[in-house]
mmCIF file of C-alpha atoms in Angstrom:
data_model
loop_
_atom_site.group_PDB
_atom_site.id
_atom_site.type_symbol
_atom_site.label_atom_id
_atom_site.label_comp_id
_atom_site.label_asym_id
_atom_site.label_seq_id
_atom_site.Cartn_x
_atom_site.Cartn_y
_atom_site.Cartn_z
ATOM 1 C CA UNK X 1 -21.775 -16.078 22.849
ATOM 2 C CA UNK X 2 -18.175 -14.403 23.235
ATOM 3 C CA UNK X 3 -17.574 -12.076 25.788
ATOM 4 C CA UNK X 4 -15.812 -10.088 23.471
ATOM 5 C CA UNK X 5 -17.813 -8.143 20.869
ATOM 6 C CA UNK X 6 -14.562 -6.496 19.193
ATOM 7 C CA UNK X 7 -11.056 -7.313 18.462
ATOM 8 C CA UNK X 8 -8.710 -4.518 17.865
ATOM 9 C CA UNK X 9 -5.560 -5.597 16.054
ATOM 10 C CA UNK X 10 -2.597 -3.597 15.952
ATOM 11 C CA UNK X 11 -1.001 -3.287 12.380
ATOM 12 C CA UNK X 12 2.984 -3.401 12.303
ATOM 13 C CA UNK X 13 3.665 -6.661 13.980
ATOM 14 C CA UNK X 14 0.717 -8.034 14.285
ATOM 15 C CA UNK X 15 -1.032 -8.013 10.982
ATOM 16 C CA UNK X 16 1.694 -7.252 8.752
ATOM 17 C CA UNK X 17 5.593 -8.339 9.810
ATOM 18 C CA UNK X 18 6.950 -4.821 8.818
ATOM 19 C CA UNK X 19 9.090 -4.005 12.197
ATOM 20 C CA UNK X 20 12.008 -5.798 11.681
ATOM 21 C CA UNK X 21 11.986 -4.254 8.021
ATOM 22 C CA UNK X 22 11.377 -0.805 9.409
ATOM 23 C CA UNK X 23 13.930 -1.455 12.489
ATOM 24 C CA UNK X 24 16.868 -2.933 9.868
ATOM 25 C CA UNK X 25 16.896 -0.051 7.602
ATOM 26 C CA UNK X 26 16.410 2.753 10.352
ATOM 27 C CA UNK X 27 19.584 1.259 12.317
ATOM 28 C CA UNK X 28 21.552 1.333 8.779
ATOM 29 C CA UNK X 29 20.984 5.064 8.067
ATOM 30 C CA UNK X 30 21.433 6.130 11.706
ATOM 31 C CA UNK X 31 24.837 4.316 11.525
ATOM 32 C CA UNK X 32 25.652 5.995 8.661
ATOM 33 C CA UNK X 33 25.291 9.473 10.327
ATOM 34 C CA UNK X 34 27.447 8.152 13.666
ATOM 35 C CA UNK X 35 24.384 7.004 15.240
ATOM 36 C CA UNK X 36 25.866 3.502 16.194
ATOM 37 C CA UNK X 37 22.699 1.173 17.025
ATOM 38 C CA UNK X 38 21.149 -2.033 15.957
ATOM 39 C CA UNK X 39 17.348 -3.343 14.634
ATOM 40 C CA UNK X 40 17.075 -4.943 18.019
ATOM 41 C CA UNK X 41 17.386 -1.833 20.070
ATOM 42 C CA UNK X 42 15.246 0.354 17.963
ATOM 43 C CA UNK X 43 12.750 -2.297 18.001
ATOM 44 C CA UNK X 44 13.234 -2.499 21.782
ATOM 45 C CA UNK X 45 12.682 1.691 22.078
ATOM 46 C CA UNK X 46 10.415 2.437 19.451
ATOM 47 C CA UNK X 47 7.840 -0.386 18.413
ATOM 48 C CA UNK X 48 4.273 0.545 18.923
ATOM 49 C CA UNK X 49 5.085 4.203 19.272
ATOM 50 C CA UNK X 50 4.156 7.086 16.404
ATOM 51 C CA UNK X 51 6.796 7.638 13.864
ATOM 52 C CA UNK X 52 6.596 11.320 14.590
ATOM 53 C CA UNK X 53 7.717 10.399 18.101
ATOM 54 C CA UNK X 54 10.591 7.987 17.018
ATOM 55 C CA UNK X 55 11.746 10.739 14.952
ATOM 56 C CA UNK X 56 11.841 13.400 17.810
ATOM 57 C CA UNK X 57 14.376 10.799 19.945
ATOM 58 C CA UNK X 58 16.575 10.318 16.666
ATOM 59 C CA UNK X 59 17.025 13.916 16.414
ATOM 60 C CA UNK X 60 17.647 14.465 20.152
ATOM 61 C CA UNK X 61 20.071 11.481 19.851
ATOM 62 C CA UNK X 62 21.712 13.352 16.658
ATOM 63 C CA UNK X 63 22.064 16.280 18.363
ATOM 64 C CA UNK X 64 20.130 18.463 16.188
ATOM 65 C CA UNK X 65 17.757 18.433 12.774
ATOM 66 C CA UNK X 66 18.676 15.648 10.476
ATOM 67 C CA UNK X 67 20.087 16.061 7.101
ATOM 68 C CA UNK X 68 17.320 17.041 4.569
ATOM 69 C CA UNK X 69 17.722 14.046 2.670
ATOM 70 C CA UNK X 70 17.826 11.380 5.492
ATOM 71 C CA UNK X 71 13.711 11.314 5.629
ATOM 72 C CA UNK X 72 13.097 11.151 1.995
ATOM 73 C CA UNK X 73 16.033 8.277 1.826
ATOM 74 C CA UNK X 74 14.937 6.283 4.636
ATOM 75 C CA UNK X 75 11.281 6.207 3.446
ATOM 76 C CA UNK X 76 12.017 5.195 -0.029
ATOM 77 C CA UNK X 77 14.067 2.663 1.263
ATOM 78 C CA UNK X 78 11.512 1.514 3.244
ATOM 79 C CA UNK X 79 8.909 1.623 0.670
ATOM 80 C CA UNK X 80 11.042 -0.528 -1.538
ATOM 81 C CA UNK X 81 12.095 -3.056 1.001
ATOM 82 C CA UNK X 82 8.025 -3.495 1.932
ATOM 83 C CA UNK X 83 7.177 -3.915 -1.727
ATOM 84 C CA UNK X 84 10.180 -6.651 -2.091
ATOM 85 C CA UNK X 85 10.061 -8.234 1.576
ATOM 86 C CA UNK X 86 6.140 -7.621 3.372
ATOM 87 C CA UNK X 87 4.461 -10.600 4.309
ATOM 88 C CA UNK X 88 1.288 -11.286 6.182
ATOM 89 C CA UNK X 89 2.199 -12.255 10.353
ATOM 90 C CA UNK X 90 2.197 -16.207 10.019
ATOM 91 C CA UNK X 91 -1.532 -17.294 11.128
ATOM 92 C CA UNK X 92 -2.983 -13.724 10.972
ATOM 93 C CA UNK X 93 -5.226 -14.953 7.670
ATOM 94 C CA UNK X 94 -6.502 -17.839 9.595
ATOM 95 C CA UNK X 95 -7.777 -16.003 12.400
ATOM 96 C CA UNK X 96 -9.180 -13.435 10.383
ATOM 97 C CA UNK X 97 -11.080 -16.340 8.484
ATOM 98 C CA UNK X 98 -12.692 -17.603 11.738
ATOM 99 C CA UNK X 99 -13.559 -14.291 13.226
ATOM 100 C CA UNK X 100 -15.549 -14.092 10.063
ATOM 101 C CA UNK X 101 -17.155 -17.523 10.076
ATOM 102 C CA UNK X 102 -18.405 -16.875 13.728
ATOM 103 C CA UNK X 103 -19.322 -13.171 12.987
ATOM 104 C CA UNK X 104 -17.332 -11.491 15.086
ATOM 105 C CA UNK X 105 -16.476 -7.606 14.342
ATOM 106 C CA UNK X 106 -12.665 -6.563 14.294
ATOM 107 C CA UNK X 107 -10.589 -3.603 13.362
ATOM 108 C CA UNK X 108 -7.116 -2.040 13.223
ATOM 109 C CA UNK X 109 -5.554 0.750 15.563
ATOM 110 C CA UNK X 110 -2.490 1.443 14.967
ATOM 111 C CA UNK X 111 0.320 4.239 15.465
ATOM 112 C CA UNK X 112 1.297 4.209 11.600
ATOM 113 C CA UNK X 113 -0.487 6.860 9.219
ATOM 114 C CA UNK X 114 -3.137 5.764 7.118
ATOM 115 C CA UNK X 115 -1.111 6.148 3.962
ATOM 116 C CA UNK X 116 1.170 3.301 5.577
ATOM 117 C CA UNK X 117 -1.501 1.219 6.176
ATOM 118 C CA UNK X 118 -2.648 1.619 3.016
ATOM 119 C CA UNK X 119 0.556 0.476 1.686
ATOM 120 C CA UNK X 120 1.053 -2.246 3.996
ATOM 121 C CA UNK X 121 -2.351 -3.992 4.241
ATOM 122 C CA UNK X 122 -2.682 -3.523 0.506
ATOM 123 C CA UNK X 123 0.757 -5.141 -0.161
ATOM 124 C CA UNK X 124 -0.296 -8.262 2.128
ATOM 125 C CA UNK X 125 -3.888 -8.675 0.986
ATOM 126 C CA UNK X 126 -5.485 -7.547 4.292
ATOM 127 C CA UNK X 127 -7.062 -3.975 3.404
ATOM 128 C CA UNK X 128 -10.170 -5.348 1.982
ATOM 129 C CA UNK X 129 -10.874 -7.361 5.140
ATOM 130 C CA UNK X 130 -10.670 -4.286 7.240
ATOM 131 C CA UNK X 131 -12.040 -1.488 4.785
ATOM 132 C CA UNK X 132 -13.834 1.245 6.242
ATOM 133 C CA UNK X 133 -12.740 0.058 10.020
ATOM 134 C CA UNK X 134 -9.062 1.237 10.214
ATOM 135 C CA UNK X 135 -8.151 3.686 12.635
ATOM 136 C CA UNK X 136 -4.685 5.694 12.617
ATOM 137 C CA UNK X 137 -2.790 7.779 15.298
ATOM 138 C CA UNK X 138 -3.375 10.609 12.650
ATOM 139 C CA UNK X 139 -7.263 9.932 14.075
ATOM 140 C CA UNK X 140 -6.298 11.252 17.656
ATOM 141 C CA UNK X 141 -4.251 13.977 19.542
ATOM 142 C CA UNK X 142 -2.037 11.319 21.556
ATOM 143 C CA UNK X 143 -0.642 7.962 20.268
ATOM 144 C CA UNK X 144 0.171 4.801 22.280
ATOM 145 C CA UNK X 145 0.911 4.504 25.102
ATOM 146 C CA UNK X 146 -2.028 7.009 25.875
ATOM 147 C CA UNK X 147 -5.352 5.301 25.554
ATOM 148 C CA UNK X 148 -6.898 7.976 22.939
ATOM 149 C CA UNK X 149 -6.440 5.320 19.573
ATOM 150 C CA UNK X 150 -8.006 2.354 21.301
ATOM 151 C CA UNK X 151 -10.982 4.280 22.940
ATOM 152 C CA UNK X 152 -11.473 5.975 19.731
ATOM 153 C CA UNK X 153 -11.887 2.809 17.650
ATOM 154 C CA UNK X 154 -14.127 1.191 20.352
ATOM 155 C CA UNK X 155 -16.565 4.347 20.034
ATOM 156 C CA UNK X 156 -16.452 4.723 16.597
ATOM 157 C CA UNK X 157 -17.220 0.685 16.529
ATOM 158 C CA UNK X 158 -19.912 1.550 18.973
ATOM 159 C CA UNK X 159 -18.635 -1.042 21.764
ATOM 160 C CA UNK X 160 -17.932 -0.541 25.396
ATOM 161 C CA UNK X 161 -14.270 -1.027 26.162
ATOM 162 C CA UNK X 162 -14.543 -3.827 28.939
ATOM 163 C CA UNK X 163 -16.332 -5.783 25.399
ATOM 164 C CA UNK X 164 -13.023 -5.015 23.230
ATOM 165 C CA UNK X 165 -9.965 -7.328 23.020
ATOM 166 C CA UNK X 166 -6.844 -5.678 21.853
ATOM 167 C CA UNK X 167 -4.274 -7.835 20.100
ATOM 168 C CA UNK X 168 -0.889 -6.047 20.409
ATOM 169 C CA UNK X 169 2.930 -6.898 20.147
ATOM 170 C CA UNK X 170 4.316 -3.743 21.782
ATOM 171 C CA UNK X 171 4.952 -2.436 25.087
ATOM 172 C CA UNK X 172 3.348 0.988 23.890
ATOM 173 C CA UNK X 173 0.353 -0.723 22.424
ATOM 174 C CA UNK X 174 -0.195 -3.096 25.637
ATOM 175 C CA UNK X 175 -0.151 0.035 27.946
ATOM 176 C CA UNK X 176 -2.166 1.646 25.746
ATOM 177 C CA UNK X 177 -5.189 -0.982 25.957
ATOM 178 C CA UNK X 178 -4.956 -1.306 29.571
ATOM 179 C CA UNK X 179 -5.216 2.511 30.501
ATOM 180 C CA UNK X 180 -8.150 2.094 27.960
ATOM 181 C CA UNK X 181 -9.561 -0.565 30.444
ATOM 182 C CA UNK X 182 -9.211 -3.434 27.696
ATOM 183 C CA UNK X 183 -8.227 -6.808 28.075
ATOM 184 C CA UNK X 184 -4.980 -7.326 26.134
ATOM 185 C CA UNK X 185 -3.091 -10.222 24.170
ATOM 186 C CA UNK X 186 0.327 -9.724 23.571
ATOM 187 C CA UNK X 187 1.906 -11.746 20.436
ATOM 188 C CA UNK X 188 5.365 -12.300 20.463
ATOM 189 C CA UNK X 189 7.805 -15.346 19.831
ATOM 190 C CA UNK X 190 10.580 -13.608 21.490
ATOM 191 C CA UNK X 191 10.991 -14.838 25.312
ATOM 192 C CA UNK X 192 12.179 -11.228 26.642
ATOM 193 C CA UNK X 193 9.637 -9.023 24.569
ATOM 194 C CA UNK X 194 6.732 -11.930 26.054
ATOM 195 C CA UNK X 195 8.107 -11.393 29.476
ATOM 196 C CA UNK X 196 7.669 -7.789 29.143
ATOM 197 C CA UNK X 197 4.681 -7.523 27.553
ATOM 198 C CA UNK X 198 3.382 -9.980 30.165
ATOM 199 C CA UNK X 199 4.777 -7.577 32.868
ATOM 200 C CA UNK X 200 2.443 -4.728 31.460
ATOM 201 C CA UNK X 201 -0.614 -6.788 32.210
ATOM 202 C CA UNK X 202 -1.096 -8.592 28.382
ATOM 203 C CA UNK X 203 -2.081 -12.674 28.221
ATOM 204 C CA UNK X 204 0.764 -13.674 25.949
ATOM 205 C CA UNK X 205 0.604 -15.878 22.931
ATOM 206 C CA UNK X 206 3.265 -17.203 20.631
ATOM 207 C CA UNK X 207 0.530 -18.584 17.977
ATOM 208 C CA UNK X 208 -1.888 -16.391 16.404
ATOM 209 C CA UNK X 209 -4.550 -18.798 16.589
ATOM 210 C CA UNK X 210 -4.623 -18.932 20.539
ATOM 211 C CA UNK X 211 -5.759 -15.767 20.608
ATOM 212 C CA UNK X 212 -9.158 -17.582 19.886
ATOM 213 C CA UNK X 213 -8.508 -18.790 23.352
ATOM 214 C CA UNK X 214 -9.301 -15.436 25.049
ATOM 215 C CA UNK X 215 -12.278 -14.439 23.497
#
């Protein structure tokens, strides 16, 4: 019998390989406005955080409101890139199939909006797996690194926090899981990010199927 009764997955970077796409386009658009940055810098700064918080920081860096066409142009480019490039994270489909076989429940709790997850999960063929068990920052007052979203997901699924296992790839997400009193596995293939996730309290794996060792 598993100690874990519910596996809570982050979406971007855990289920869908979207963060490299988003950060690349954000960097390109910011550079056009004179804010010199890189995709790697933005991934470090924004990974796992709600979009509104990230946009507020971009405006602060810009020194005021962004041009009217910035939001529409950036969102259009990201959606177009998702349709061309977006793929599931390596190994996630095998992991989800295994959870089904052993009858272990799972859900999604993401800093992304419901609209964004409908796009990314449908595009990668994962939406039907989680339909009805998808939780967004839109559902709570505060996003990661606050614990509210994970606690909301656990309460809705009727599972105590200590019996949940969170799978995250971001520092903000790991902090949120720890604050919620939930064990957390950090997924990363990058040494620096792995060390950062470990410092925040995550057990780090570089292979998605290795999550099974920590249920």
